[in-house]
Coordinates of C-alpha atoms and ligand atoms in Angstrom, one line a residue:
X1 CA -9.5 6.5 -14.3
X2 CA -7.1 9.2 -13.3
X3 CA -8.3 12.1 -11.2
X4 CA -5.6 14.1 -13.3
X5 CA -6.4 15.8 -16.4
X6 CA -7.6 13.6 -19.1
X7 CA -4.6 14.5 -21.4
X8 CA -1.8 13.8 -18.9
X9 CA 0.0 10.4 -19.3
X10 CA -0.6 8.3 -16.8
X11 CA 1.5 6.7 -14.2
X12 CA 1.0 3.6 -12.3
X13 CA 3.1 2.1 -10.0
X14 CA 3.4 -1.6 -7.7
X15 CA 4.4 -0.8 -4.3
X16 CA 5.1 -4.3 -2.5
X17 CA 6.2 -4.7 0.9
X18 CA 9.1 -7.8 0.7
X19 CA 8.5 -9.3 3.8
X20 CA 7.9 -12.5 2.4
X21 CA 7.6 -14.0 -1.1
X22 CA 4.8 -12.3 -3.1
X23 CA 1.4 -14.3 -3.3
X24 CA -1.1 -14.4 -5.8
X25 CA -2.9 -11.4 -4.2
X26 CA 0.2 -9.2 -5.1
X27 CA 0.4 -10.4 -8.2
X28 CA -3.2 -9.8 -8.7
X29 CA -2.5 -6.3 -7.7
X30 CA 0.5 -5.8 -9.8
X31 CA -1.5 -7.2 -12.7
X32 CA -4.2 -5.0 -12.5
X33 CA -1.7 -1.6 -11.8
X34 CA 0.3 -2.4 -14.7
X35 CA -2.5 -3.4 -16.8
X36 CA -4.4 0.0 -16.1
X37 CA -1.5 2.1 -16.7
X38 CA -0.1 0.3 -19.8
X39 CA -3.4 -0.1 -21.4
X40 CA -3.2 3.9 -21.5
X41 CA 0.2 4.3 -22.9
X42 CA 1.0 5.0 -19.5
X43 CA 4.2 4.7 -17.1
X44 CA 4.7 2.0 -14.7
X45 CA 6.8 2.1 -11.6
X46 CA 7.9 -0.4 -9.2
X47 CA 8.9 0.6 -5.7
X48 CA 10.2 -1.6 -2.8
X49 CA 8.7 -0.7 0.5
X50 CA 11.2 -2.1 2.6
X51 CA 11.2 0.5 5.5
X52 CA 10.7 -2.1 8.0
X53 CA 14.2 -3.2 7.2
X54 CA 14.8 -6.1 9.8
X55 CA 11.7 -7.7 8.4
X56 CA 12.2 -7.0 4.8
X57 CA 15.9 -8.0 4.0
X58 CA 17.5 -7.0 0.6
X59 CA 17.4 -11.0 -0.4
X60 CA 13.4 -11.0 0.0
X61 CA 13.1 -7.7 -2.5
X62 CA 15.4 -9.3 -4.9
X63 CA 13.4 -12.3 -4.8
X64 CA 10.4 -10.0 -5.4
X65 CA 11.9 -8.5 -8.4
X66 CA 12.8 -11.9 -9.8
X67 CA 9.3 -13.0 -9.5
X68 CA 8.0 -10.1 -11.1
X69 CA 10.5 -10.5 -14.1
X70 CA 9.5 -14.2 -14.4
X71 CA 6.2 -13.3 -15.0
X72 CA 7.3 -11.0 -17.6
X73 CA 6.5 -7.7 -16.0
X74 CA 8.5 -4.3 -16.7
X75 CA 9.0 -0.9 -15.4
X76 CA 10.1 2.3 -16.2
X77 CA 13.0 3.3 -14.2
X78 CA 15.0 1.7 -11.6
X79 CA 12.6 0.5 -8.8
X80 CA 12.9 2.8 -5.6
X81 CA 13.9 1.5 -2.4
X82 CA 12.1 3.2 0.7
X83 CA 14.9 1.6 3.2
X84 CA 17.3 4.2 1.1
X85 CA 15.2 7.6 1.4
X86 CA 15.2 8.1 5.0
X87 CA 16.6 11.8 4.8
X88 CA 13.9 12.7 2.6
X89 CA 11.0 11.4 4.8
X90 CA 12.5 13.3 7.9
X91 CA 12.5 16.5 5.9
X92 CA 8.9 16.2 5.1
X93 CA 8.4 15.1 8.7
X94 CA 10.0 17.9 10.0
X95 CA 7.8 20.1 7.7
X96 CA 4.6 18.8 9.4
X97 CA 6.2 19.6 12.7
X98 CA 6.8 23.0 11.9
X99 CA 2.8 23.0 11.0
X100 CA 2.4 21.6 14.4
X101 CA 1.1 18.5 13.3
X102 CA 3.3 16.2 14.9
X103 CA 3.8 15.1 18.4
X104 CA 5.8 12.7 20.5
X105 CA 3.8 9.8 21.9
X106 CA 5.8 7.6 24.7
X107 CA 2.9 5.1 25.1
X108 CA 4.1 1.7 25.3
X109 CA 2.5 -1.3 23.5
X110 CA 0.6 -2.3 26.8
X111 CA -0.8 1.0 27.6
X112 CA -2.1 1.1 23.6
X113 CA -3.9 -2.1 24.2
X114 CA -5.5 -1.2 27.4
X115 CA -6.7 2.2 26.0
X116 CA -8.2 0.5 22.6
X117 CA -12.2 0.1 22.2
X118 CA -13.4 -3.3 21.9
X119 CA -14.7 -4.4 18.5
X120 CA -12.6 -3.0 16.2
X121 CA -13.2 -5.4 13.5
X122 CA -9.8 -5.8 11.3
X123 CA -9.3 -1.5 11.7
X124 CA -6.4 -0.3 14.1
X125 CA -7.5 1.0 17.2
X126 CA -8.2 4.8 17.3
X127 CA -5.3 6.3 19.4
X128 CA -6.6 7.8 22.5
X129 CA -4.5 11.0 22.4
X130 CA -2.8 10.3 25.6
X131 CA 0.2 12.3 24.4
X132 CA -1.3 14.6 22.3
X133 CA -1.1 17.5 24.6
X134 CA 2.3 17.2 26.7
X135 CA 4.0 20.1 27.9
X136 CA 7.4 20.8 26.7
X137 CA 9.0 20.1 30.1
X138 CA 7.0 16.8 30.2
X139 CA 8.2 15.6 27.0
X140 CA 11.8 16.7 28.0
X141 CA 11.2 14.6 31.2
X142 CA 10.0 11.8 29.5
X143 CA 12.8 11.7 26.5
X144 CA 15.5 11.0 29.5
X145 CA 13.9 7.3 29.5
X146 CA 12.1 6.5 26.7
X147 CA 12.5 7.3 22.9
X148 CA 9.2 8.2 21.3
X149 CA 7.2 7.3 18.6
X150 CA 6.0 10.4 16.4
X151 CA 2.4 10.7 15.5
X152 CA 0.9 13.1 12.9
X153 CA -2.3 15.1 14.3
X154 CA -5.0 14.0 11.7
X155 CA -8.1 16.5 11.5
X156 CA -11.4 15.9 12.6
X157 CA -13.4 16.6 9.3
X158 CA -14.9 14.3 6.5
X159 CA -12.3 13.7 3.6
X160 CA -14.0 12.1 0.6
X161 CA -12.7 10.7 -2.6
X162 CA -13.9 9.2 -5.6
X163 CA -12.6 5.3 -5.7
X164 CA -12.5 3.9 -9.5
X165 CA -14.3 0.8 -8.4
X166 CA -16.1 1.6 -4.8
X167 CA -17.2 5.0 -6.0
X168 CA -17.4 7.6 -3.0
X169 CA -15.6 7.0 0.3
X170 CA -16.1 9.6 3.0
X171 CA -14.2 9.4 6.5
X172 CA -13.3 11.3 9.3
X173 CA -9.6 10.7 10.1
X174 CA -9.9 11.7 14.0
X175 CA -12.9 9.8 14.7
X176 CA -12.2 6.7 12.2
X177 CA -8.5 6.5 12.4
X178 CA -7.0 8.5 14.9
X179 CA -3.5 9.9 15.3
X180 CA -1.1 7.9 13.0
X181 CA 2.6 7.0 13.8
X182 CA 4.7 8.5 11.2
X183 CA 8.1 7.5 12.7
X184 CA 8.3 4.5 15.1
X185 CA 10.1 4.5 18.4
X186 CA 13.1 2.8 16.8
X187 CA 13.5 5.5 14.3
X188 CA 11.9 3.8 11.4
X189 CA 9.4 5.6 9.1
X190 CA 6.0 4.4 8.8
X191 CA 3.9 3.5 5.8
X192 CA 1.5 6.5 5.6
X193 CA 3.9 9.3 5.4
X194 CA 6.4 7.3 2.7
X195 CA 3.9 6.1 0.7
X196 CA 2.3 9.8 -0.1
X197 CA 6.0 11.4 -0.6
X198 CA 7.2 8.5 -3.0
X199 CA 4.0 8.5 -4.7
X200 CA 4.1 12.6 -5.2
X201 CA 7.8 12.9 -5.8
X202 CA 7.8 9.8 -8.4
X203 CA 4.8 11.7 -10.3
X204 CA 2.3 8.9 -9.6
X205 CA -1.2 9.7 -11.2
X206 CA -3.0 6.4 -10.3
X207 CA -2.8 4.1 -7.6
X208 CA -4.3 0.8 -8.0
X209 CA -3.8 -1.4 -4.5
X210 CA -5.7 -3.9 -2.2
X211 CA -9.2 -2.9 -0.7
X212 CA -7.4 -3.5 2.7
X213 CA -5.6 -0.1 2.4
X214 CA -8.7 1.8 1.8
X215 CA -9.2 3.2 5.1
X216 CA -5.7 4.8 4.8
X217 CA -6.5 6.8 1.7
X218 CA -8.3 10.0 3.3
X219 CA -5.3 10.1 5.9
X220 CA -3.2 10.1 2.7
X221 CA -5.2 12.7 1.1
X222 CA -4.8 14.8 4.2
X223 CA -1.1 14.4 4.0
X224 CA -1.0 15.4 0.5
X225 CA -3.2 18.5 1.1
X226 CA -1.0 19.4 3.7
X227 CA 2.2 18.9 1.9
X228 CA 1.1 20.6 -1.3
X229 CA 0.9 17.5 -3.4
X230 CA -1.8 16.5 -6.1
X231 CA -4.0 13.8 -5.3
X232 CA -3.8 10.5 -7.7
X233 CA -6.8 8.5 -8.8
X234 CA -7.4 5.8 -6.6
X235 CA -8.8 2.4 -7.4
X236 CA -8.7 -0.3 -4.7
X237 CA -9.4 -3.6 -5.7
X238 CA -11.1 -6.5 -4.1
X239 CA -9.3 -9.2 -1.9
X240 CA -8.2 -12.5 -3.6
X241 CA -9.4 -15.4 -1.8
X242 CA -8.5 -19.2 -2.1
X243 CA -10.9 -21.4 -3.8
X244 CA -12.5 -22.2 -0.7
X245 CA -13.3 -18.5 0.1
X246 CA -10.5 -17.6 2.3
X247 CA -8.2 -14.6 2.4
X248 CA -4.7 -15.5 1.3
X249 CA -1.7 -14.5 3.5
X250 CA 1.8 -14.5 3.2
X251 CA 1.7 -18.0 5.2
X252 CA 0.2 -19.7 2.7
X253 CA 2.9 -21.3 1.0
X254 CA 1.2 -23.2 -1.3
X255 CA 0.1 -20.3 -3.2
X256 CA 3.2 -18.6 -3.3
X257 CA 5.5 -18.3 -6.3
X258 CA 8.0 -21.0 -5.3
X259 CA 5.4 -23.6 -5.4
X260 CA 3.3 -22.5 -8.4
X261 CA 6.4 -22.0 -10.7
X262 CA 7.0 -25.9 -10.2
X263 CA 3.4 -26.7 -11.6
X264 CA 2.3 -23.9 -13.6
X265 CA 4.1 -21.4 -16.6
X266 CA 4.3 -17.6 -16.4
X267 CA 1.2 -17.9 -19.0
X268 CA -1.0 -20.2 -17.1
X269 CA -0.4 -18.1 -13.6
X270 CA -1.2 -14.8 -15.6
X271 CA -4.3 -16.7 -17.4
X272 CA -5.6 -17.9 -14.0
X273 CA -5.2 -14.6 -12.3
X274 CA -6.9 -12.7 -15.4
X275 CA -9.8 -15.1 -15.4
X276 CA -10.3 -15.2 -11.7
X277 CA -10.7 -11.3 -11.4
X278 CA -12.7 -11.1 -14.8
X279 CA -10.5 -9.8 -17.2
X280 CA -10.3 -12.7 -19.0
X281 CA -13.4 -14.6 -20.2
X282 CA -11.6 -17.9 -19.7
X283 CA -9.1 -19.4 -17.9
X284 CA -6.2 -20.3 -20.4
X285 CA -2.3 -19.5 -20.8
X286 CA -1.8 -15.7 -21.8
X287 CA 0.5 -13.0 -21.9
X288 CA 0.8 -9.3 -20.6
X289 CA 1.0 -8.2 -24.0
X290 CA -2.6 -9.8 -24.7
X291 CA -4.0 -8.7 -21.5
X292 CA -2.9 -5.3 -22.0
X293 CA -5.0 -5.1 -25.6
X294 CA -8.1 -6.6 -24.0
X295 CA -8.0 -5.0 -20.6
X296 CA -11.1 -2.9 -19.4
X297 CA -11.7 -1.7 -15.5
X298 CA -15.6 -2.7 -16.6
X299 CA -15.1 -6.4 -16.4
X300 CA -13.2 -6.4 -13.2
X301 CA -15.1 -7.9 -10.3
X302 CA -16.1 -5.5 -7.1
X303 CA -16.8 -8.5 -4.6
X304 CA -14.0 -10.6 -3.3
X305 CA -12.3 -12.5 -6.0
X306 CA -11.8 -16.4 -5.7
X307 CA -8.8 -17.9 -7.3
X308 CA -9.8 -20.4 -9.8
X309 CA -6.8 -22.5 -8.4
X310 CA -6.4 -25.4 -7.4
Ligands
LIG1 N1 3.1 -2.0 0.4 C1 1.8 -1.9 0.5 C2 1.5 -3.4 0.7 O1 2.4 -4.2 0.2 C3 1.1 -1.4 -0.4 C4 0.9 0.2 -0.5 C5 0.1 0.8 -1.4 O2 -0.2 0.7 -2.2 O3 -0.1 1.8 -1.1 O4 0.7 -4.0 1.1

């Protein structure tokens, strides 16, 4: 499934944001990423996306790792923590700035909200580019009273990629996503830049993640091309809903591992997830070892996956 040469070993990864306890949607993503890599004899990496340090305390990262181990997951190398990689992100942001692709944005939350177009669905608003062409004097003047966010100038051109489940996806980042914040005004780096750098520097060749991130991919491909990185293969997976068809969220405490581990064994949880997404034909206890042997992307559903629980 990888876009790399067929002979190159696959390197997959799971990259959770530990702002709460992992829920079954996160675990399904980890499961499919793991099975896809391991069934090809590939490597599997774990990256903790704790860029937003106040929201992702170490206690939650530790819990996340414990939960993954409880289910039997293993990974190559020590997990990477994004909170420890600020200098690397800064270096690449400087490179983008040298290329004229970064500008400071002084807009307040209220200004952004007022300028946003209505009917956005679940997409982020496209930025109006109010700060895209400020003069050096104007920037210096505004810097005195407000520390800016840094935005990436995204291109007004179509970027396409072949998704492993959804086929060809095309998007014009300038029109559809808008200039993206790569460093927030409080100095914390943004997801779009960090994810591209980390996947590239870790040698990731295959990215399996939720369909909710599908629209970030063209911007990430733009960053890869600009920074001279290879583009990995992408497989976005359907969202998991509860048994009534509602999307899972971190607030659904009854579907996080604290609650589930009280009533189910790891083998039962794996079996339920594998059955829900189509990897196993029946809902029964299983192991990662067994699933790795039977795994085939052909069996994975493309429409939303209803959890076979409770
Ligand atoms: N940290 C992101 C999340 O938990 C995943 C990002 C990715 O897989 O690229 O939603």
